[in-house]
CSV table of C-alpha atoms in Angstrom, one decimal:
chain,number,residue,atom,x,y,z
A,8,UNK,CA,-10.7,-5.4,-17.8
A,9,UNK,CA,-9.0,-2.5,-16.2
A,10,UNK,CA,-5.7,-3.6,-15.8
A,11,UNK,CA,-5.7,-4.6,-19.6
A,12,UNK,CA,-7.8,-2.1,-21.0
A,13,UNK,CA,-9.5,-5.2,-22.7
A,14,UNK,CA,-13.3,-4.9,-23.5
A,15,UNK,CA,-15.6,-7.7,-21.9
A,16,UNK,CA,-18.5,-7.2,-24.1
A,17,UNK,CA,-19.4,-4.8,-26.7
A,18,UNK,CA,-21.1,-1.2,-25.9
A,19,UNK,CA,-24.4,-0.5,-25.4
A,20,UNK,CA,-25.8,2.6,-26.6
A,21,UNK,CA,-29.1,3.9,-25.0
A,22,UNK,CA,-30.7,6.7,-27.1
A,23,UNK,CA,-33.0,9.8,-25.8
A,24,UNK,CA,-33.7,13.4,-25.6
A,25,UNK,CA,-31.8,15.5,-23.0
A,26,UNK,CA,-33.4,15.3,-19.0
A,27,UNK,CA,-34.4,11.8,-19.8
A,28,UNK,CA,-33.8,9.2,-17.8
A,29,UNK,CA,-31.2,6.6,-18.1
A,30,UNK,CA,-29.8,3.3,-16.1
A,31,UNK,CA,-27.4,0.9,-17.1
A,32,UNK,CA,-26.8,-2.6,-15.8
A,33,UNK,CA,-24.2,-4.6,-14.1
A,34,UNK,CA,-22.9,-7.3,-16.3
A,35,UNK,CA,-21.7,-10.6,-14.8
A,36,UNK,CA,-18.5,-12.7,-16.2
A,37,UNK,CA,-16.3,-15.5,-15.1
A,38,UNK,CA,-13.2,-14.9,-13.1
A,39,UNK,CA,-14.3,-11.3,-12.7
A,40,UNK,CA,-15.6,-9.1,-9.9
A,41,UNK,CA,-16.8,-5.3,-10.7
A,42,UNK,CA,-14.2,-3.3,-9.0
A,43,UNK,CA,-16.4,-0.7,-8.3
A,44,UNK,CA,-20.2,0.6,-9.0
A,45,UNK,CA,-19.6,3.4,-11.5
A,46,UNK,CA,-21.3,7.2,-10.0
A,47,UNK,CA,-23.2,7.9,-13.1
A,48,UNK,CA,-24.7,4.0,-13.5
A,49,UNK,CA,-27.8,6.1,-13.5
A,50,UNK,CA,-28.7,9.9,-14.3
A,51,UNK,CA,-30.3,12.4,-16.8
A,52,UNK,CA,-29.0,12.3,-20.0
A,53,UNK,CA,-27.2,15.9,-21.3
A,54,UNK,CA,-26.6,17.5,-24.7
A,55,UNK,CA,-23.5,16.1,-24.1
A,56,UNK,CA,-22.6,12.0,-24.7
A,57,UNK,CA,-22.5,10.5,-21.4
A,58,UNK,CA,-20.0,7.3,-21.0
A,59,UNK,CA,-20.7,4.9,-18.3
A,60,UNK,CA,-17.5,2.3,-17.5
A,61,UNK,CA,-17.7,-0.6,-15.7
A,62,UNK,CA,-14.5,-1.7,-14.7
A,63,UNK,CA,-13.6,-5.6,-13.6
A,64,UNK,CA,-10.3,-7.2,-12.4
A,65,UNK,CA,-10.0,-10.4,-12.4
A,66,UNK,CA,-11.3,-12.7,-8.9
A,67,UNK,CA,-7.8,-13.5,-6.7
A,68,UNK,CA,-7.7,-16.7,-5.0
A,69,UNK,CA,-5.7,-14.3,-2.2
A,70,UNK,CA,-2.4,-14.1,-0.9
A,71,UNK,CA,-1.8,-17.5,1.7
A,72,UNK,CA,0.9,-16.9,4.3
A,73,UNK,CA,2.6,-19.6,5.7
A,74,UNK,CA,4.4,-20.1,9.2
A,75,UNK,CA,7.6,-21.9,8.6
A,76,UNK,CA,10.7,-22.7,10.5
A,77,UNK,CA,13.5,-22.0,8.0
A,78,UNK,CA,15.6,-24.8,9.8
A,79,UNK,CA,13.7,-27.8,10.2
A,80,UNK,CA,10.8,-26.5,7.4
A,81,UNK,CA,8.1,-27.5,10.0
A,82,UNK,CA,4.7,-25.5,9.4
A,83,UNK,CA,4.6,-23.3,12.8
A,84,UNK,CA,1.1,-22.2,12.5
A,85,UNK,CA,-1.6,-22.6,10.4
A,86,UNK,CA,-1.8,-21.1,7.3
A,87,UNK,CA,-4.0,-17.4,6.9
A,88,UNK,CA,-5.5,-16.4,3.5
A,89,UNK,CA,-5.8,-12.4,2.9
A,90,UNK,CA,-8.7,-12.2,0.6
A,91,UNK,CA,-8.8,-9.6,-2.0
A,92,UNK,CA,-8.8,-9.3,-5.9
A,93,UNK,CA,-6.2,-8.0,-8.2
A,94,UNK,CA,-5.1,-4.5,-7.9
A,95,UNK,CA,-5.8,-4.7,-3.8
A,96,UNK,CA,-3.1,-3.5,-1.6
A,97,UNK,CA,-1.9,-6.0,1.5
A,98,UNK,CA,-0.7,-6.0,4.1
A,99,UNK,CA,0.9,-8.9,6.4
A,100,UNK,CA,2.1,-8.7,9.8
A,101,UNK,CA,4.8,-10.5,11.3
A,102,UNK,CA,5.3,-12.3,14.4
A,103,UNK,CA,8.6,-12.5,15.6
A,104,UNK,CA,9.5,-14.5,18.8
A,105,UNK,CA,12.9,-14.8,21.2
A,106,UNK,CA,15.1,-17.7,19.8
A,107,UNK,CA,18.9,-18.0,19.5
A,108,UNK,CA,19.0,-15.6,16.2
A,109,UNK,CA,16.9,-12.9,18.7
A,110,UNK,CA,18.1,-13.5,21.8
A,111,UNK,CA,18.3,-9.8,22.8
A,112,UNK,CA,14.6,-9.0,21.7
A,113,UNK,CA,11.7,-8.6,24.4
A,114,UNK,CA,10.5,-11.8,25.6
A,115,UNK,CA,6.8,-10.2,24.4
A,116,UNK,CA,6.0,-11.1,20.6
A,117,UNK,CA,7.2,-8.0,18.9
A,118,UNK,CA,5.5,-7.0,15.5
A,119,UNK,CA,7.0,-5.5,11.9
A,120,UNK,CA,4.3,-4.1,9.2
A,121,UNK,CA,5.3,-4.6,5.7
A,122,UNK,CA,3.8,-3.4,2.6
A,123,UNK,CA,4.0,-5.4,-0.4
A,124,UNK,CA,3.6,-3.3,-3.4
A,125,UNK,CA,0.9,-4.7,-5.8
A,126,UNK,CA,-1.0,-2.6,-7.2
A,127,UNK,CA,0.5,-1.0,-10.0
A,128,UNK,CA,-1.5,2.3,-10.8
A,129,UNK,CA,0.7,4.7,-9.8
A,130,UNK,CA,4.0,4.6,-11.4
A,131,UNK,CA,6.6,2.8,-8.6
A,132,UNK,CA,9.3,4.8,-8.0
A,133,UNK,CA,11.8,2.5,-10.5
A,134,UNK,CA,10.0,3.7,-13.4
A,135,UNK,CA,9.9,7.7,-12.2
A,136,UNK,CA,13.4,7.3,-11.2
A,137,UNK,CA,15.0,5.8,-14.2
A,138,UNK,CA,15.6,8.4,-17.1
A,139,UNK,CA,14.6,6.0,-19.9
A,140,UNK,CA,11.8,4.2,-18.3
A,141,UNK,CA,10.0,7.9,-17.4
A,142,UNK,CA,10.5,8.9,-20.6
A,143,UNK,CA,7.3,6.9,-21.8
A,144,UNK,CA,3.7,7.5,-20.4
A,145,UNK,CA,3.1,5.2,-18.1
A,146,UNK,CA,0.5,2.2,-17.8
A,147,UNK,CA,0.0,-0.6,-15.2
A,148,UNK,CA,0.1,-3.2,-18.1
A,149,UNK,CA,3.8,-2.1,-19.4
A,150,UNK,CA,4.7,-1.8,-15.8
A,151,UNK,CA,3.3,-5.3,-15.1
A,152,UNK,CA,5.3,-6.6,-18.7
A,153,UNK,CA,8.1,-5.2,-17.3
A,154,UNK,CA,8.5,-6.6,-14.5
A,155,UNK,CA,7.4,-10.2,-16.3
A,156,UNK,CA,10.6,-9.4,-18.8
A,157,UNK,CA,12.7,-8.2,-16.6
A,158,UNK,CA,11.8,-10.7,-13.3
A,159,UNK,CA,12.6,-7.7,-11.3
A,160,UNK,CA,11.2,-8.8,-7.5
A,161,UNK,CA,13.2,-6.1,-4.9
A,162,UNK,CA,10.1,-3.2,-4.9
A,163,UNK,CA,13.8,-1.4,-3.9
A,164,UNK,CA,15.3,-1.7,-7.1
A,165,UNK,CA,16.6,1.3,-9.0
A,166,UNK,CA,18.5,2.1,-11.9
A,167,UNK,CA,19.4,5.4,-13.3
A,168,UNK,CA,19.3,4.2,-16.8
A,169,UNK,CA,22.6,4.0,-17.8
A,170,UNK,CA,22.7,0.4,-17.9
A,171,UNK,CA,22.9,-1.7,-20.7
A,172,UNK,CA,20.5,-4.5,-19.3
A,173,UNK,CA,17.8,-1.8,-19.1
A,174,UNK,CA,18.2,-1.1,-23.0
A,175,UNK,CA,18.1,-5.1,-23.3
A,176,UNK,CA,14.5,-5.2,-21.2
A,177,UNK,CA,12.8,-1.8,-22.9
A,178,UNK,CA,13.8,-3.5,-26.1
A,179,UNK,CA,12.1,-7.0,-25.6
A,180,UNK,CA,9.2,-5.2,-23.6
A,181,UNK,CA,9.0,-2.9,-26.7
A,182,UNK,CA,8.8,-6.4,-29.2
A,183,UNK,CA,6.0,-7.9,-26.8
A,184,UNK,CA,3.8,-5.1,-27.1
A,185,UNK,CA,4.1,-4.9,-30.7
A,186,UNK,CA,3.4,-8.7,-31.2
A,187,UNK,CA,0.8,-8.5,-28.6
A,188,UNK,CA,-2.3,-6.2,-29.3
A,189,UNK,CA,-3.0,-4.6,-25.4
A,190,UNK,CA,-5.1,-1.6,-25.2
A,191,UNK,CA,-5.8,1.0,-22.4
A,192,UNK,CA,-8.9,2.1,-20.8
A,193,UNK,CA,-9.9,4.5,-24.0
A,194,UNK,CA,-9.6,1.8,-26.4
A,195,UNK,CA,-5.9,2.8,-27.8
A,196,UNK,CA,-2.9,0.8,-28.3
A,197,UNK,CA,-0.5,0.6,-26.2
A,198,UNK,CA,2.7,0.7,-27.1
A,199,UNK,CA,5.7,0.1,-24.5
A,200,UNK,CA,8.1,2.9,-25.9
A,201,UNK,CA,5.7,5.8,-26.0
């Protein structure tokens, strides 16, 4: 699982002689998709070990964006579904029309882009910008836990680290990981305050 670090099934070892020839094989499991072929699926083998990792997130059921008049709650449009699986970025676009709240716009629809921030591989700028937070080597998975604990929603939030609420979340995120066995993509523990 590579937003868990969790193994699917257990390694398989292929034995040879340097300059032989190797290939490994797609494995299939439920409510996962192969996020991406690995580049040495196939190859020589080398003096050296070689390790092949086939990566999976789990299948996404999508993001469904609804049309709805804040007023009245009537459904405006038909729904649209954005496919994807977890970890992919979205985007959505907006349709915003002339009423009595935009009665200066353009008569033409006018459109806004926003980006939702989903995929958690990089580091979002919360975690670099708080001094306790970047203190610890970052993961997706304590990010993700994180956010769970601390029900942070505003991809704008920021805190320095000189709040007490942020000691309050590191600790319980700390406790979860510690009652909670989670490894990265190497097989190690991870452990929220490191």
């Amino acid at each position: 699982d590579k937003v868990s670090g969790k193994k699917l099934a257990e390694d398989v070892v292929i034995d040879g002689h340097e300059a032989d020839k190797y290939t490994t094989d797609r494995k299939e499991f439920d409510g996962y998709v192969l996020k991406e072929m690995p580049g040495n699926a196939d190859g020589a083998m080398t003096k050296e070990n070689i390790t092949v990792r086939y990566e999976y997130v789990h299948a996404s059921e999508g993001v469904e964006v609804k049309y709805i008049d804040i007023k009245t709650g009537e459904e405006l449009a038909e729904a649209d579904l954005i496919a994807g699986n977890e970890t992919d970025d979205y985007k959505i676009y907006l349709e915003l029309l002339p009423n009595e709240t935009f009665s200066t716009g353009v008569k033409e629809l006018q459109f806004i882009e926003i980006d939702f921030m989903k995929n958690v591989n990089t580091p979002p700028l919360f975690w670099t910008g708080n001094s306790k937070l970047s203190k610890f080597t970052y993961h997706p998975r304590k990010c993700i836990k994180f956010l769970e604990i601390s029900k942070i929603t505003d991809p704008e939030w920021s805190d320095p680290g000189n709040s007490v609420i942020i000691d309050y979340w590191i600790q319980l995120a700390t406790q979860w990981f510690a009652d909670h066995e989670e490894y990265d993509e190497n097989n190690n523990r991870i452990f929220f305050n490191e």
